[in-house]
PDB file of C-alpha atoms in Angstrom:
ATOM      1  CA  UNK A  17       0.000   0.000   0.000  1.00 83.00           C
ATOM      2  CA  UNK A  18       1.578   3.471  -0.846  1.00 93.00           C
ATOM      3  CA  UNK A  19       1.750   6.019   2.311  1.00 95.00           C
ATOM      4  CA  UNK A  20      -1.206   8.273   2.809  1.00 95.00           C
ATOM      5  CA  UNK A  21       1.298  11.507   1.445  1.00 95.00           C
ATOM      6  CA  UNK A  22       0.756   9.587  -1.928  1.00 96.00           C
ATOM      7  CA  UNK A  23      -3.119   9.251  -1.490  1.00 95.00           C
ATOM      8  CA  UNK A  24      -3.310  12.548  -0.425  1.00 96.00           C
ATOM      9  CA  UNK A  25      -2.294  13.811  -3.364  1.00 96.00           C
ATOM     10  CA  UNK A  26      -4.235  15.819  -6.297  1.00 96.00           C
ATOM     11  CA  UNK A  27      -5.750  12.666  -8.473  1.00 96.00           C
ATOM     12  CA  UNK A  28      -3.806  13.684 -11.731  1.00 96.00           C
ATOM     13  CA  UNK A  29      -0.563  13.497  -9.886  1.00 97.00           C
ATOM     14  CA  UNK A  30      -1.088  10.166  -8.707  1.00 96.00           C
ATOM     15  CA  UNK A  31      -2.474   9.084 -12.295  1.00 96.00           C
ATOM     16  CA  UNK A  32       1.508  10.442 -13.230  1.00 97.00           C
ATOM     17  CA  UNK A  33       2.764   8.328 -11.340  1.00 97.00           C
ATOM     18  CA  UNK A  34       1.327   5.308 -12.066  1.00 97.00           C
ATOM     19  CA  UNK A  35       1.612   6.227 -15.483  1.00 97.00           C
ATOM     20  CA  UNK A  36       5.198   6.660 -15.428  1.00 98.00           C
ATOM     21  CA  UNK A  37       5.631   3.548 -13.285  1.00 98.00           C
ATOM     22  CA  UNK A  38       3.732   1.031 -15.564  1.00 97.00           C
ATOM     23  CA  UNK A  39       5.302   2.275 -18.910  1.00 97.00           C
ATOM     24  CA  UNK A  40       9.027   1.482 -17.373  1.00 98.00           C
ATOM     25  CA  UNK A  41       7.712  -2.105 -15.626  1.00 98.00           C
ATOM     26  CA  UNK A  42       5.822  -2.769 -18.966  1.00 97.00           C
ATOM     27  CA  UNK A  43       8.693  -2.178 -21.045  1.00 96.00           C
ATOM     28  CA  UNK A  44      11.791  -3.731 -18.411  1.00 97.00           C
ATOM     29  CA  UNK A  45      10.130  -6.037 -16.127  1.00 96.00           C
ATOM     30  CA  UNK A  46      10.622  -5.944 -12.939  1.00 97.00           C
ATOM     31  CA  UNK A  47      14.385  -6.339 -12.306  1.00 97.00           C
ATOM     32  CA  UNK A  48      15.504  -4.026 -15.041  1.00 97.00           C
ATOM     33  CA  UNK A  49      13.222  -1.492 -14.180  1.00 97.00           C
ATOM     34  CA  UNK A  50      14.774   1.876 -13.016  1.00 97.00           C
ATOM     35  CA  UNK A  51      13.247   4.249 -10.407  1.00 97.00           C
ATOM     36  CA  UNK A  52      15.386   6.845 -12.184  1.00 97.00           C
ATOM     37  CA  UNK A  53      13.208   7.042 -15.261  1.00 97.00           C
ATOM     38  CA  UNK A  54      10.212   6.694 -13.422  1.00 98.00           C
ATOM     39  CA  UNK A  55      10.771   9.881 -11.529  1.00 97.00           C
ATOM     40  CA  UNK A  56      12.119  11.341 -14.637  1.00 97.00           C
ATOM     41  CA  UNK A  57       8.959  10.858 -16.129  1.00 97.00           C
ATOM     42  CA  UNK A  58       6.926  11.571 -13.643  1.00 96.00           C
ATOM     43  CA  UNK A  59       8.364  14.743 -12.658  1.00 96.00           C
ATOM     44  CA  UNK A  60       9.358  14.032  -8.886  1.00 97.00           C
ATOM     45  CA  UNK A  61      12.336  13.362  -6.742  1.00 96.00           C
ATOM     46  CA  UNK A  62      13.447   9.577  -5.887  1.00 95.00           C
ATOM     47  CA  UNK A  63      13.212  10.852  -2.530  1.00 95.00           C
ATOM     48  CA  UNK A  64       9.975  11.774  -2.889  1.00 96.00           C
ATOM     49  CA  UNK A  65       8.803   8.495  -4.617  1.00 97.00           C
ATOM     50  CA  UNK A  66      10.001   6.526  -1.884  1.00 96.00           C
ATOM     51  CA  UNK A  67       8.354   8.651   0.994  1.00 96.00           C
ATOM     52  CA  UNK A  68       5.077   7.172  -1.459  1.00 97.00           C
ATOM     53  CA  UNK A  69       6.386   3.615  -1.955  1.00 97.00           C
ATOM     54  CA  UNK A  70       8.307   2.145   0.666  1.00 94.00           C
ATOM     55  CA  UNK A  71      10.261   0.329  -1.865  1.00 96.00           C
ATOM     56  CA  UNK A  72      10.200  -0.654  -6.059  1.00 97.00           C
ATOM     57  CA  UNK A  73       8.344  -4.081  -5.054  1.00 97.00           C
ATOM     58  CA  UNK A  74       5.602  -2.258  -3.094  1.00 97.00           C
ATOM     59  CA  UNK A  75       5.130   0.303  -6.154  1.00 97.00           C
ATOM     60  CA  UNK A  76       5.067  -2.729  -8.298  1.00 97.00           C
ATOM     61  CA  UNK A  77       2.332  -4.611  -6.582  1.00 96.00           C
ATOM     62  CA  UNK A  78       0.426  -0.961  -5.879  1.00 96.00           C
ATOM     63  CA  UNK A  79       0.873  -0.594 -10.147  1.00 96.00           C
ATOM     64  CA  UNK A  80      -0.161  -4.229 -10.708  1.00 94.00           C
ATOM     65  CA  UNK A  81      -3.058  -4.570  -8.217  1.00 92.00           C
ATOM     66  CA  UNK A  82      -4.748  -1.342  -9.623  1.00 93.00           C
ATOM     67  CA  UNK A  83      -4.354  -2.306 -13.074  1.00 91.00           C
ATOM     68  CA  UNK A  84      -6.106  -6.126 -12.402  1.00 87.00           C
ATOM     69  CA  UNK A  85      -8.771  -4.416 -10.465  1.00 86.00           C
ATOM     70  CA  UNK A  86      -9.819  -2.160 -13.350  1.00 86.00           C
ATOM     71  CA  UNK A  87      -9.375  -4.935 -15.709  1.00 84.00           C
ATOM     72  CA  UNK A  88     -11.878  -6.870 -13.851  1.00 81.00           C
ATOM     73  CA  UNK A  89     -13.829  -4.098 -13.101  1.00 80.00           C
ATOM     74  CA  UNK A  90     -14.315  -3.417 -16.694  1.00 80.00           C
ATOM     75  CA  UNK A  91     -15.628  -7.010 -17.430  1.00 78.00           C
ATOM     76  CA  UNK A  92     -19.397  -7.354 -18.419  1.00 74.00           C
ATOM     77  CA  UNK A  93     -22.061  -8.016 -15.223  1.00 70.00           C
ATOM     78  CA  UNK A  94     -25.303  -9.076 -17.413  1.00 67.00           C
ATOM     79  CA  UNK A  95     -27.329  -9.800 -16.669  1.00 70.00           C
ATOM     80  CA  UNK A  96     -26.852 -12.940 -19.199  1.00 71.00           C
ATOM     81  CA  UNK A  97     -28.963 -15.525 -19.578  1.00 71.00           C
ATOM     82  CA  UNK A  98     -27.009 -18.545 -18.622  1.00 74.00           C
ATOM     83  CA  UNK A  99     -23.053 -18.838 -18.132  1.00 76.00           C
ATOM     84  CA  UNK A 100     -22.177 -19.369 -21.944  1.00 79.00           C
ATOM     85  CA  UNK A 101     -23.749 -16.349 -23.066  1.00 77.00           C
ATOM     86  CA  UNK A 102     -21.033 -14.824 -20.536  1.00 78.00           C
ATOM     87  CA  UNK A 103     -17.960 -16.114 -21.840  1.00 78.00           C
ATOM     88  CA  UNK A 104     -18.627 -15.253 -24.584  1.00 78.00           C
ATOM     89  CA  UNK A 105     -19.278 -11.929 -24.059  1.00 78.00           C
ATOM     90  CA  UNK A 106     -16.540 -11.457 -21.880  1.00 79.00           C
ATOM     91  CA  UNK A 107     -14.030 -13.599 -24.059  1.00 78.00           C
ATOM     92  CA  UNK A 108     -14.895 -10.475 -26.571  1.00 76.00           C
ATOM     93  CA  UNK A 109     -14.629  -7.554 -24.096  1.00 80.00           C
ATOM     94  CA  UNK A 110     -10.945  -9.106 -23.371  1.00 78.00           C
ATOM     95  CA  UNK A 111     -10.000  -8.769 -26.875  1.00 77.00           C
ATOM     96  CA  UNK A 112     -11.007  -5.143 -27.106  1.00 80.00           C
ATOM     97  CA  UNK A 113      -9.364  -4.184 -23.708  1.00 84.00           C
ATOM     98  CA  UNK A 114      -6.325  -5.156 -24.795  1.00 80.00           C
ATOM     99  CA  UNK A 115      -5.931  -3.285 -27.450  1.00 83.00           C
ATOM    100  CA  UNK A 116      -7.073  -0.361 -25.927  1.00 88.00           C
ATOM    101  CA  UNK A 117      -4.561  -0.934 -22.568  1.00 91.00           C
ATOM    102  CA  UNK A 118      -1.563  -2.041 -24.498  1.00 93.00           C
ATOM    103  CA  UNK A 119       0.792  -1.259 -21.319  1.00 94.00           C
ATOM    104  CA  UNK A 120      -1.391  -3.392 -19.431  1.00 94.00           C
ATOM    105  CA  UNK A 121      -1.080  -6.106 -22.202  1.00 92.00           C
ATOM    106  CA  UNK A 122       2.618  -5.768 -21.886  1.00 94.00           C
ATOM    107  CA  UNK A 123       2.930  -6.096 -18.621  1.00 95.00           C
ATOM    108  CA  UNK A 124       0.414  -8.964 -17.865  1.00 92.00           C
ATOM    109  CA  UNK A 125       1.974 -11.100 -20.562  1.00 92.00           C
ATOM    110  CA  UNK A 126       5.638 -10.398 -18.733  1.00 94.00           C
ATOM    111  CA  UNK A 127       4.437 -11.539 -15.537  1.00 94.00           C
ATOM    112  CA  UNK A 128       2.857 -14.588 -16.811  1.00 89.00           C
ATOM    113  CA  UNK A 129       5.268 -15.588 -18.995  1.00 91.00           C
ATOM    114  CA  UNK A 130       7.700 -15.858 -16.172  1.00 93.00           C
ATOM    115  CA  UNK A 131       5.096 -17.192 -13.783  1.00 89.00           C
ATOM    116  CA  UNK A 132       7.843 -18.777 -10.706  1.00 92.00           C
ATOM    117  CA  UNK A 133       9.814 -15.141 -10.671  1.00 96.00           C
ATOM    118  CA  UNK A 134       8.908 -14.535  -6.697  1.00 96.00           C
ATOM    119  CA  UNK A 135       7.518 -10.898  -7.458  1.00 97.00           C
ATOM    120  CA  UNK A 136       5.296 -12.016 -10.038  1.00 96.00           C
ATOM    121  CA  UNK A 137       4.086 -14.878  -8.130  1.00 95.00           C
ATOM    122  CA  UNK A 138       2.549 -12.083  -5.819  1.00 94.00           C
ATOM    123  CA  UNK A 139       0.509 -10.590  -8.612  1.00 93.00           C
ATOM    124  CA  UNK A 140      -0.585 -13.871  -9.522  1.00 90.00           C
ATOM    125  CA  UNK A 141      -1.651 -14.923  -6.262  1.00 88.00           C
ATOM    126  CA  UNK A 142      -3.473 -11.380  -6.199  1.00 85.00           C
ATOM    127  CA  UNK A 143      -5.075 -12.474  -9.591  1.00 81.00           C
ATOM    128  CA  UNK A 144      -6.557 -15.458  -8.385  1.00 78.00           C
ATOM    129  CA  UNK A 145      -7.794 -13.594  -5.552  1.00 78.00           C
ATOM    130  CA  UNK A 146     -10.264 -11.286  -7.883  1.00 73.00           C
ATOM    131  CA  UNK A 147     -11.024 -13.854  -9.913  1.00 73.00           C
ATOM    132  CA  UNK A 148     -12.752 -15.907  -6.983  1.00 73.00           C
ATOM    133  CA  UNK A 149     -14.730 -12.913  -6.031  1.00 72.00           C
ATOM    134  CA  UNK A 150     -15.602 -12.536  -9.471  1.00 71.00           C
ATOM    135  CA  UNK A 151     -16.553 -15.956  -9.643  1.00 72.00           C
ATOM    136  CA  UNK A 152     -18.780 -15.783  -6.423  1.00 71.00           C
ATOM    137  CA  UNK A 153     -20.324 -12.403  -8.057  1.00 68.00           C
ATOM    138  CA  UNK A 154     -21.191 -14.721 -11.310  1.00 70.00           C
ATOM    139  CA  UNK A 155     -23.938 -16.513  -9.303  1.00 71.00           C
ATOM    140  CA  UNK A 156     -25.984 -13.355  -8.807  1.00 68.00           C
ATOM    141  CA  UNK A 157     -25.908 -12.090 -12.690  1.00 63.00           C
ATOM    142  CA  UNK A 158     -26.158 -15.664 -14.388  1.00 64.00           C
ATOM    143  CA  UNK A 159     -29.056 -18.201 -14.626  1.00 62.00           C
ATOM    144  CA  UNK A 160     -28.788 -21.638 -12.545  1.00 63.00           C
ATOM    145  CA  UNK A 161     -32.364 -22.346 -13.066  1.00 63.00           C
ATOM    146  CA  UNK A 162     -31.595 -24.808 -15.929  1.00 68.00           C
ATOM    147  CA  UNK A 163     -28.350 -26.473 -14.597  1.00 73.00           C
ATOM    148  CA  UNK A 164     -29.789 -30.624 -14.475  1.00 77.00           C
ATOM    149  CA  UNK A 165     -30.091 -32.179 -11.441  1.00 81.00           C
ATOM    150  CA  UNK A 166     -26.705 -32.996 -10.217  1.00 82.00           C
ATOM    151  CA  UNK A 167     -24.999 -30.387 -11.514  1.00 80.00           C
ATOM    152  CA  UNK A 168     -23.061 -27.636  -8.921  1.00 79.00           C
ATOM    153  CA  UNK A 169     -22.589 -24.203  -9.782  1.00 77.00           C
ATOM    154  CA  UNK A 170     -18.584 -25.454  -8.286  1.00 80.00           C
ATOM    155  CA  UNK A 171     -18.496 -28.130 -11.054  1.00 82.00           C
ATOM    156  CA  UNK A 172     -19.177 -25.642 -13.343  1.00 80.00           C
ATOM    157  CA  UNK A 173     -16.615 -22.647 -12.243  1.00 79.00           C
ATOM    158  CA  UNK A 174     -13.779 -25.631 -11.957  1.00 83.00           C
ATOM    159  CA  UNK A 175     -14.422 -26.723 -15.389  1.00 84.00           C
ATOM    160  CA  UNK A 176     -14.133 -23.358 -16.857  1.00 81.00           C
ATOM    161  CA  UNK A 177     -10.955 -22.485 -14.680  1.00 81.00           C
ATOM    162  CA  UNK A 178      -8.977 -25.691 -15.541  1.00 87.00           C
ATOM    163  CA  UNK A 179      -9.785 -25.187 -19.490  1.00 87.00           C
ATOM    164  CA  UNK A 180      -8.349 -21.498 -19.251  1.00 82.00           C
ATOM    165  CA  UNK A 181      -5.543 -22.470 -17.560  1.00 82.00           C
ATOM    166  CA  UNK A 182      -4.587 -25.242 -19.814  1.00 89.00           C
ATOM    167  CA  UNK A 183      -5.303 -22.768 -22.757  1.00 86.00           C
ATOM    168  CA  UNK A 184      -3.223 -20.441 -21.280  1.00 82.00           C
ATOM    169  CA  UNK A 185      -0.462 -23.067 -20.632  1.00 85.00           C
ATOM    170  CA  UNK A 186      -0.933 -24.157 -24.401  1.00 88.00           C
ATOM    171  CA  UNK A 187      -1.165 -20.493 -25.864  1.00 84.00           C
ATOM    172  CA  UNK A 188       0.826 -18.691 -24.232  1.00 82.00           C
ATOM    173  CA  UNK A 189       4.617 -18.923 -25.608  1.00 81.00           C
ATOM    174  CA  UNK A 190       2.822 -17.972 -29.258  1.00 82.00           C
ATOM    175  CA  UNK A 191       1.085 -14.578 -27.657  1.00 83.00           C
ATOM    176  CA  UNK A 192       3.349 -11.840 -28.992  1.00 84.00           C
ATOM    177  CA  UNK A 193       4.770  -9.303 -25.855  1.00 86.00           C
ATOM    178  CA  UNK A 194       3.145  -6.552 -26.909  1.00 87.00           C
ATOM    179  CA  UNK A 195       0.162  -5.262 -28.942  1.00 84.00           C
ATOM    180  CA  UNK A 196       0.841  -5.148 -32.480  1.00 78.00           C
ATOM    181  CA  UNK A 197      -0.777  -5.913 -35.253  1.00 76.00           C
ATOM    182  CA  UNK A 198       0.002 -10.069 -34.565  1.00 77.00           C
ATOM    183  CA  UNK A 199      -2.135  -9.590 -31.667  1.00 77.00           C
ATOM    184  CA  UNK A 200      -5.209 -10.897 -32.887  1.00 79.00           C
ATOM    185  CA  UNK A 201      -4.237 -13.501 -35.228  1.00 82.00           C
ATOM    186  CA  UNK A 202      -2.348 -14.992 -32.356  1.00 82.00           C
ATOM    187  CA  UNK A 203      -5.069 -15.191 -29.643  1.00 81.00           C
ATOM    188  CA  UNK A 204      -7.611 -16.830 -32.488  1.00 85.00           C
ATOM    189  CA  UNK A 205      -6.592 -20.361 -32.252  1.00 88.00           C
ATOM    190  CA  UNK A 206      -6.858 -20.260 -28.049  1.00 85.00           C
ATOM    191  CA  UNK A 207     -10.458 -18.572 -28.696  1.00 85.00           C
ATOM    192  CA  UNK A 208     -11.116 -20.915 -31.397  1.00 88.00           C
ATOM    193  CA  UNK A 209     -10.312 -23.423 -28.942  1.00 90.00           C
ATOM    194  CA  UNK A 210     -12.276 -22.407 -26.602  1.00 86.00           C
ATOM    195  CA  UNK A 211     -15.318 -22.273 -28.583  1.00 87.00           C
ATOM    196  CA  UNK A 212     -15.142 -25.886 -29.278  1.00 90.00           C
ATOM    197  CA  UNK A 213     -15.023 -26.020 -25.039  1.00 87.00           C
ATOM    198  CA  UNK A 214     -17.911 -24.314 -24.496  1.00 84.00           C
ATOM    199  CA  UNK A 215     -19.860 -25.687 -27.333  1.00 86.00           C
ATOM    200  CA  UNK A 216     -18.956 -29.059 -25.475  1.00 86.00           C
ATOM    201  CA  UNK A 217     -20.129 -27.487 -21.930  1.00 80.00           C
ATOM    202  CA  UNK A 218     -23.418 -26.354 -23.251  1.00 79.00           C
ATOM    203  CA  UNK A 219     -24.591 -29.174 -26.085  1.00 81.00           C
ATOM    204  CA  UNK A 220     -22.487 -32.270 -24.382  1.00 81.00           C
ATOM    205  CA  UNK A 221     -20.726 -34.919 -26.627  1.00 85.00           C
ATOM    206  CA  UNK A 222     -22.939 -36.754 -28.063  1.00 83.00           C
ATOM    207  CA  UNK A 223     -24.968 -36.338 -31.170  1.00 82.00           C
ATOM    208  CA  UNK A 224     -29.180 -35.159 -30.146  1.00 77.00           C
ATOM    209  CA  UNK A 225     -30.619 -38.214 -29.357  1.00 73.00           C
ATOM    210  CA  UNK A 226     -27.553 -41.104 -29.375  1.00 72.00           C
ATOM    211  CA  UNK A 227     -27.898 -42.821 -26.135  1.00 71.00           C
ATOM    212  CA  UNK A 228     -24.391 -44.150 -24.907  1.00 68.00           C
TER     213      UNK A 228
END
């Protein structure tokens, strides 16, 4: 958490500085990131930024954490009929937020692509975190009424978390590092993928009216 001198501050100067801060960690990293440019750039003294930010980690997590919350934030909330109709919706919304956050792109794609690096973990644990609230907020904004007899709104949220992750696992040393004009064509065999997944979830396996 950044002091309260930081929150304290005039909202613009704040939005500098988190500006500033997730252009250098978007295009160094973590390690190679300098708090010289980021001052630079933001127009205060290193001093200054750490009377804010106790230290680079905690301005990384502050930089991270704010830019996940929005990001989830931002996603659809229905209400949709039933849970398909939502994925797909928000499987659409994603594409068109990254293009229009490309430093967030950048910087999401660095921390999962180097998913064990200890600081990263953090954010990813942090990750998980909002999407389990978001999950839990899913049951008020979807319809269960149909779900067959049987069938737990848990099944369904594990099903849907292990195929992302193993899409995500498959997909992502082919998902360029930045936003660029690859973008696009890159993510459409994971979404492509995923249709078939959630054409599978919602119709089963089977062919209407075989009986295994």
């Amino acid at each position: 958490m950044p002091s309260a001198q930081f929150l304290h501050l005039p909202k613009a100067k704040q939005e500098q500085i988190i500006e500033a801060s997730l252009k250098e960690f978007a295009d160094y990293g973590y390690d190679l990131a300098s708090t010289n440019r980021i001052v630079a750039r933001a127009e205060i003294s290193k001093g200054v930024l750490f009377k804010y930010f106790k230290d680079k980690e905690s301005l990384f997590l502050y930089v991270c954490d704010g830019h996940l919350r929005d990001y989830m934030d931002s996603i659809p909330r229905g209400p949709f009929d039933d849970i398909i109709a939502f994925l797909r919706a928000s499987t659409l919304h994603k594409m068109r937020f990254l293009h229009a956050h490309p430093l967030t792109y950048q910087l999401f794609v660095r921390i999962l692509k180097d998913a064990k690096h200890p600081v990263y973990a953090k954010v990813i644990v942090s990750q998980l975190s909002y999407v389990h609230q978001f999950t839990e907020d899913l049951q008020s904004i979807v319809n269960q009424v149909a779900l067959r007899d049987g069938i737990a709104w848990e099944h369904i949220m594990n099903f849907i978390t292990w195929i992302g992750l193993g899409l995500q696992e498959k997909y992502m040393s082919s998902i360029p590092d930045t936003v660029d004009n690859r973008l696009e064509s890159s993510l459409q065999p994971m979404i492509d993928e995923l249709q078939i997944y959630l054409d599978l979830l919602q119709f089963g396996m089977y062919k209407e009216g075989f009986k295994p």
